[in-house]
Each structure stands twice: as C-alpha cells, then as structure tokens.
Amino acid sequence: MYVCSQCSDLLDVERREPLGQSAEELRALWLERLKSREARDRSGVWRFREFLPFGSADVVVSLGEGNTPLYDAPRSADYCGLSSLKLKHQGNNPTGSFKDTGMTVAVTQALKLGMRLVACASTGNTAASLAAYAARARILCAILVPEGQVSDAKLAQALDYGAKVLEIEGNFDVCMRVIQELAEQSSLYLVNSINPFRIEGQKTVAFELAEQLDWNVPDHLVVPGGNLGNSSAFGKGFRELLSHGFTRKQPRISVIQAEGAAPFARFAQHCDSEFVHEKHPHTLASAIKIGAPVSWKKAWRAVRETGGQVITVTEQEIADAKAMIGRDGVGCEPASATTVAGIRKLVGDGAIGKDEKVVAVLTGHVLKDTDYVIKYHNQTLATENGEKIRGTFANSIMRVAARSCAIENALKSLF
Ligand code: F0G
C-alpha cells in the first residue's frame, strides 16, 4: 500500500525492491536505456524505475524530465575559494525547475488513482510544474499562490498550461495551511512535497548525479532550503544508493537558507529543540520565502545522517553569488544561488576544504525571475524594508547613440 499525500510527513512510499539485479547489471541497463526512443527510457527519472513505485507496464506522465547537466564552474569555484566546483542544473528541466522530477511521479500516481483535480500551494515553481504535468495528464489543476509574491514568469507558465490560479491574501505558509485543510475534507489530490511520490521522483537526481560522476559521490552536496522536500529527496536517494551497493559513501548534505526565512537553520543551531516556525519570512529569493517548511523532519534526517550543515546567507551574498554563477555562463534564479553563497561561507569557516569535491544544486532557471536580475545589474535591487543590495558585479546596460564611432568607444571598455 502506498500512503496518500494527506498522511503524516514522515511516511515514505513503500520501496520497490530492485528486480533481483546487481548494482552492476542495473548500471549497465540504465546506460543502455539512453539509446532507447521509449519515453520512459528517455526520462531522467523513469530511466531509474527499478527504484520507483510503479510496475514496468504502467503508463507514465512525462515531459522528458531529468537528464540535466553537471557543469564545471571555474569562476564560481574561485569565488568560493575552491579548486573546483560543479553545478547540477535542475533549472534545465521542462518547466525550468527541479520540481518536474517529482511531478512526473506524483501526477502519474494521481492518474492511476483516477483523481479529477490536483492542487498545490506554491511560491511559483511547483505551480508551473504541476500545471504542465496536469495538462499532459488531462487532469484539472488548481494552484494557490501568495498574492504579489510570485514572479511573472512562473505565473505566466501556470496560466499558459491552463491551471486555475488562485491568489491568496497571505504568504506561502498560509496557502499551504489552507490547501492542507481542504485536502483533508475533499477529494483533491495534493502534490506538495509532503506527497511521498514527489520525493520518489526527486530522489532520482541523486542517481543521475552519481552516474555522471562515474558512481563516485562528491564530498559535499549543497542545496537551497525552502519547504525542504529537495534536501529530503537527496537524503533518500543517496541512502538507497549506498545501501544497494551503487556507491561507497554518502555526500555531506548541507542546506542553505536565506537569513530572513531560516527556521530550519535556527532549529539546526539549537539541535533537537522544538521546531519554531518563522511567522514573517522575508527574502528576495521568493521561491524559498517559507516560514513553516512541511518536510523539515526528513530533511533533518538527511543532514544529520550525512554530517552536513544548515546555515544562512544574506540577501547581498545571494545576489552576488547569483551574478557569479551567471558569469560562468550558467545562471540560475535567486533561491538557487544560496548554494554558492553558502559554499563560500563554509569554505571560509573551514567546514569545506579547498580541494574537496563539491556539487551545488541549482534549482531554477535564470529566466524564472528576470525582474531581480535586471534590478541587480541596474543597481536598483532592494529588500522589502528598503535595504539596498549593492550591484557588486553589476553589468549595467549602456545607452549609446546610433553611430558606429559611439559604439566603438563603448566597446573599448570591454578590453
Ligand atoms: N529553489 C527553487 C527554485 C524553488 O522553487 C524551491 C521551492 C526551492 C529551491 C526550495 O526547495 O522547498 O524543496 O526546500 N519552491 C516551492 C514552490 C516551495 O512552491 O515552487 P524545497
């Protein structure tokens, strides 16, 4: 029996035993599938289906998710004080965020259950992702978003994919509470990351990453922390890889939160005391503006088990790290940049050694929040309470007369 989304946040999906094949045989099978034209084989999630909770005959709802790049990022490495750094870019998914790797599994389950309506609360990316997968599955979709706190790009996606967008007066935590209450009373299928099928899909990113590293794992894996589903999923993925003999160790999983939305970091600091919600979370990284993360227990297990850390970074640190990731030709949305900002801090504190192998997980595409990017480079970015963010690495737009000599002069500044 699989548990449903409305169950306790500690329950897991019953894991399907690998089909009597050794780690070596499965690795070869997964590689072989890359040559196939079948949708499930081409999906970076379903390619690892021996570890997913559906039989091989099932129809899946897929948009070709996963198979995301692992980039070398020399400028970001330098910025962090590391000899090298890799960026696992989950923003290269069909709807531009890591949410797709979980959504393909959760919406497949909704279809299997015959659900007519799927729903979520969201800071934008879950909404965009659910809207797309629900459209593929021809299931009705409703999303609750905090009014005025979601980027236009994310809203535009959800609208185009045909979801009913409900703007709620209040922040993400209010949306989350209301939708959970509603899910208890009605037959809508809730797909926030308390839904264990989401975690199952997202855990396959650990498989893909390990494969990209020839089945070696990094010393450190660093992820942003919001509702804490992603860190939970990485914890589960690397735990399963180790226990089934695919890898020889787990990476230390560290979670980075924005200073103004950091209930998990505070909890980690006071180790095992009560988990206190942040009533008024604030950060310009709107994707992680969350004060009452639903998956904190599973995320805590991942951090504690692997010896990772939970730390905070400032708005200025996030903005500068984001610009640096851009200079590597990669780019990401603000929430993702907490990782590089956090790594820099952990290297500075001696928690990460200069030559250790580090992977930062970038969770969203640079085009998810262009307003933030333009403001940073125009030096007009400011926090909710008016604190100005310096454009340390600003790349301002120049206004130039429509004359070749004026343009030539302007270009001299490049050299
Ligand atoms: N990065 C991005 C780009 C996100 O959209 C989110 C979460 C996170 C990081 C944090 O991941 O919640 O698993 O700890 N976005 C959710 C949403 C809350 O509604 O799109 P997490």
Short mmCIF file of N, CA, C and O and ligand atoms in Angstrom, two decimals, residues 96-99 120-128 144-145 154 172 192-193 198-199 202 223-232 255 257 286-290 293 295 299 333-338 361-365 368, ligand 1:
data_model
loop_
_atom_site.label_atom_id
_atom_site.label_comp_id
_atom_site.label_asym_id
_atom_site.label_seq_id
_atom_site.Cartn_x
_atom_site.Cartn_y
_atom_site.Cartn_z
N GLY A 96 11.64 24.37 -16.21
CA GLY A 96 12.66 25.26 -15.69
C GLY A 96 12.98 25.14 -14.22
O GLY A 96 13.64 26.02 -13.65
N SER A 97 12.53 24.06 -13.58
CA SER A 97 12.93 23.85 -12.18
C SER A 97 12.98 22.37 -11.83
O SER A 97 12.45 21.53 -12.57
N PHE A 98 13.59 22.09 -10.68
CA PHE A 98 13.74 20.70 -10.21
C PHE A 98 12.40 20.03 -9.91
O PHE A 98 12.33 18.81 -9.76
N LYS A 99 11.35 20.82 -9.82
CA LYS A 99 10.05 20.25 -9.43
C LYS A 99 9.56 19.18 -10.40
O LYS A 99 8.82 18.29 -10.02
N CYS A 120 -1.93 22.37 -5.44
CA CYS A 120 -0.75 22.63 -4.59
C CYS A 120 -0.77 24.08 -4.13
O CYS A 120 -1.45 24.91 -4.72
N ALA A 121 -0.02 24.33 -3.06
CA ALA A 121 0.32 25.70 -2.69
C ALA A 121 1.71 25.91 -3.25
O ALA A 121 2.50 24.96 -3.31
N SER A 122 2.03 27.14 -3.64
CA SER A 122 3.33 27.29 -4.28
C SER A 122 3.87 28.71 -4.25
O SER A 122 3.12 29.68 -4.26
N THR A 123 5.20 28.79 -4.23
CA THR A 123 5.86 30.08 -4.44
C THR A 123 6.13 30.28 -5.94
O THR A 123 6.79 31.22 -6.33
N GLY A 124 5.65 29.36 -6.76
CA GLY A 124 5.69 29.57 -8.21
C GLY A 124 6.17 28.38 -9.03
O GLY A 124 5.57 28.04 -10.05
N ASN A 125 7.25 27.74 -8.62
CA ASN A 125 7.79 26.66 -9.45
C ASN A 125 6.97 25.37 -9.38
O ASN A 125 6.76 24.71 -10.40
N THR A 126 6.52 25.02 -8.18
CA THR A 126 5.66 23.83 -8.07
C THR A 126 4.41 24.06 -8.90
O THR A 126 3.92 23.15 -9.58
N ALA A 127 3.91 25.28 -8.85
CA ALA A 127 2.70 25.64 -9.60
C ALA A 127 2.92 25.44 -11.10
O ALA A 127 2.11 24.79 -11.77
N ALA A 128 4.02 25.98 -11.61
CA ALA A 128 4.30 25.87 -13.05
C ALA A 128 4.45 24.41 -13.45
O ALA A 128 3.93 23.97 -14.48
N LEU A 144 -2.59 27.45 -5.44
CA LEU A 144 -2.74 28.57 -4.52
C LEU A 144 -1.40 29.28 -4.41
O LEU A 144 -0.40 28.64 -4.07
N VAL A 145 -1.39 30.56 -4.70
CA VAL A 145 -0.13 31.31 -4.62
C VAL A 145 -0.32 32.55 -3.76
O VAL A 145 -1.41 33.13 -3.71
N LYS A 154 6.77 32.66 -13.61
CA LYS A 154 6.17 31.44 -13.05
C LYS A 154 4.64 31.47 -13.21
O LYS A 154 4.02 30.47 -13.56
N PHE A 172 3.15 32.18 1.61
CA PHE A 172 3.11 30.77 1.18
C PHE A 172 2.60 29.87 2.31
O PHE A 172 1.84 28.93 2.06
N ASN A 192 2.04 18.84 -3.02
CA ASN A 192 3.22 19.49 -2.44
C ASN A 192 4.19 18.39 -1.99
O ASN A 192 3.85 17.21 -2.03
N SER A 193 5.38 18.79 -1.54
CA SER A 193 6.40 17.75 -1.32
C SER A 193 6.13 16.87 -0.10
O SER A 193 6.89 15.94 0.15
N ARG A 198 6.31 12.68 -4.87
CA ARG A 198 7.20 13.76 -5.30
C ARG A 198 8.64 13.44 -4.90
O ARG A 198 9.59 13.57 -5.68
N ILE A 199 8.78 13.00 -3.66
CA ILE A 199 10.13 12.71 -3.14
C ILE A 199 10.76 11.56 -3.92
O ILE A 199 11.96 11.58 -4.22
N GLN A 202 12.09 12.97 -7.15
CA GLN A 202 13.22 13.88 -6.93
C GLN A 202 14.47 13.14 -6.47
O GLN A 202 15.58 13.58 -6.73
N VAL A 223 22.36 22.24 -1.14
CA VAL A 223 21.05 22.56 -1.73
C VAL A 223 20.40 23.74 -1.00
O VAL A 223 20.63 23.94 0.20
N PRO A 224 19.56 24.50 -1.72
CA PRO A 224 18.80 25.55 -1.04
C PRO A 224 17.70 24.92 -0.20
O PRO A 224 17.22 23.84 -0.53
N GLY A 225 17.28 25.59 0.84
CA GLY A 225 16.21 25.05 1.69
C GLY A 225 15.02 25.97 1.77
O GLY A 225 15.13 27.13 2.16
N GLY A 226 13.84 25.46 1.37
CA GLY A 226 12.59 26.20 1.49
C GLY A 226 11.61 25.34 2.25
O GLY A 226 11.60 25.31 3.49
N ASN A 227 10.79 24.59 1.51
CA ASN A 227 9.85 23.67 2.13
C ASN A 227 10.53 22.36 2.52
O ASN A 227 9.96 21.50 3.14
N LEU A 228 11.76 22.19 2.06
CA LEU A 228 12.69 21.12 2.45
C LEU A 228 12.40 19.75 1.85
O LEU A 228 12.90 18.73 2.34
N GLY A 229 11.66 19.73 0.75
CA GLY A 229 11.43 18.47 0.05
C GLY A 229 12.66 18.01 -0.71
O GLY A 229 12.99 16.82 -0.73
N ASN A 230 13.37 18.95 -1.30
CA ASN A 230 14.51 18.60 -2.15
C ASN A 230 15.64 17.98 -1.33
O ASN A 230 16.19 16.94 -1.71
N SER A 231 15.96 18.58 -0.20
CA SER A 231 17.03 18.01 0.64
C SER A 231 16.61 16.64 1.16
O SER A 231 17.44 15.72 1.25
N SER A 232 15.32 16.48 1.47
CA SER A 232 14.81 15.17 1.92
C SER A 232 15.03 14.13 0.82
O SER A 232 15.45 13.01 1.08
N VAL A 255 22.30 22.32 3.77
CA VAL A 255 21.14 23.09 3.33
C VAL A 255 21.38 24.57 3.64
O VAL A 255 21.79 24.91 4.75
N GLN A 257 19.78 28.42 3.75
CA GLN A 257 18.55 29.22 3.76
C GLN A 257 18.87 30.72 3.71
O GLN A 257 19.96 31.14 4.13
N SER A 286 12.23 34.69 -3.72
CA SER A 286 10.82 34.41 -3.38
C SER A 286 10.48 32.92 -3.36
O SER A 286 9.57 32.49 -2.66
N ALA A 287 11.23 32.10 -4.10
CA ALA A 287 10.95 30.66 -4.13
C ALA A 287 11.10 30.02 -2.75
O ALA A 287 10.46 29.02 -2.46
N ILE A 288 11.95 30.60 -1.91
CA ILE A 288 12.20 30.00 -0.59
C ILE A 288 11.75 30.91 0.56
O ILE A 288 12.26 30.83 1.67
N LYS A 289 10.77 31.74 0.24
CA LYS A 289 10.21 32.62 1.28
C LYS A 289 9.18 31.80 2.06
O LYS A 289 7.97 31.91 1.84
N ILE A 290 9.67 30.96 2.94
CA ILE A 290 8.84 29.97 3.62
C ILE A 290 9.22 29.93 5.10
O ILE A 290 10.40 29.82 5.44
N PRO A 293 8.25 25.10 6.94
CA PRO A 293 8.53 24.02 5.97
C PRO A 293 7.92 22.69 6.39
O PRO A 293 8.11 22.27 7.53
N SER A 295 8.52 19.61 5.25
CA SER A 295 9.33 18.38 5.22
C SER A 295 10.59 18.47 6.09
O SER A 295 11.59 17.79 5.83
N ALA A 299 14.28 16.24 6.04
CA ALA A 299 15.49 16.99 5.67
C ALA A 299 16.51 16.93 6.81
O ALA A 299 17.72 16.79 6.59
N GLU A 333 18.05 31.03 -10.79
CA GLU A 333 17.21 32.01 -10.09
C GLU A 333 17.77 32.26 -8.68
O GLU A 333 18.60 31.48 -8.20
N PRO A 334 17.31 33.32 -8.03
CA PRO A 334 17.95 33.71 -6.77
C PRO A 334 18.04 32.60 -5.72
O PRO A 334 19.09 32.42 -5.10
N ALA A 335 16.96 31.84 -5.53
CA ALA A 335 16.98 30.80 -4.49
C ALA A 335 18.13 29.82 -4.71
O ALA A 335 18.77 29.37 -3.75
N SER A 336 18.41 29.50 -5.97
CA SER A 336 19.47 28.53 -6.28
C SER A 336 20.85 29.05 -5.87
O SER A 336 21.74 28.27 -5.53
N ALA A 337 21.00 30.37 -5.92
CA ALA A 337 22.31 30.97 -5.64
C ALA A 337 22.67 30.92 -4.16
O ALA A 337 23.84 31.16 -3.80
N THR A 338 21.72 30.60 -3.31
CA THR A 338 22.07 30.43 -1.89
C THR A 338 23.17 29.38 -1.76
O THR A 338 23.99 29.45 -0.85
N VAL A 361 23.53 22.33 -6.05
CA VAL A 361 22.34 22.03 -6.85
C VAL A 361 21.62 23.34 -7.17
O VAL A 361 21.16 24.05 -6.28
N LEU A 362 21.60 23.66 -8.47
CA LEU A 362 20.85 24.86 -8.90
C LEU A 362 19.44 24.40 -9.23
O LEU A 362 19.24 23.51 -10.06
N THR A 363 18.48 25.02 -8.59
CA THR A 363 17.11 24.50 -8.61
C THR A 363 16.21 25.14 -9.66
O THR A 363 15.20 24.56 -10.04
N GLY A 364 16.57 26.34 -10.12
CA GLY A 364 15.69 27.03 -11.06
C GLY A 364 16.45 27.82 -12.12
O GLY A 364 17.59 28.27 -11.90
N HIS A 365 15.83 28.00 -13.26
CA HIS A 365 16.43 28.66 -14.42
C HIS A 365 16.56 30.18 -14.21
O HIS A 365 15.74 30.79 -13.53
N LYS A 368 13.55 32.58 -14.65
CA LYS A 368 12.39 32.48 -13.76
C LYS A 368 12.10 33.80 -13.05
O LYS A 368 10.99 34.03 -12.60
N1 F0G B 1 14.76 26.57 -5.25
C1 F0G B 1 13.69 26.85 -6.01
C2 F0G B 1 13.93 27.48 -7.33
C3 F0G B 1 12.39 26.55 -5.55
O1 F0G B 1 11.35 26.82 -6.31
C4 F0G B 1 12.24 25.98 -4.26
C5 F0G B 1 10.92 25.69 -3.74
C6 F0G B 1 13.39 25.69 -3.53
C7 F0G B 1 14.64 26.00 -4.05
C8 F0G B 1 13.33 25.05 -2.20
O2 F0G B 1 13.14 23.68 -2.33
O3 F0G B 1 11.10 23.56 -0.96
O4 F0G B 1 12.31 21.51 -1.67
O5 F0G B 1 13.31 23.06 0.02
N2 F0G B 1 9.84 26.05 -4.28
C9 F0G B 1 8.50 25.64 -3.85
C10 F0G B 1 7.45 26.09 -4.84
C11 F0G B 1 8.20 25.91 -2.44
O6 F0G B 1 6.30 26.24 -4.47
O7 F0G B 1 7.79 26.24 -6.01
P1 F0G B 1 12.42 22.89 -1.17
#
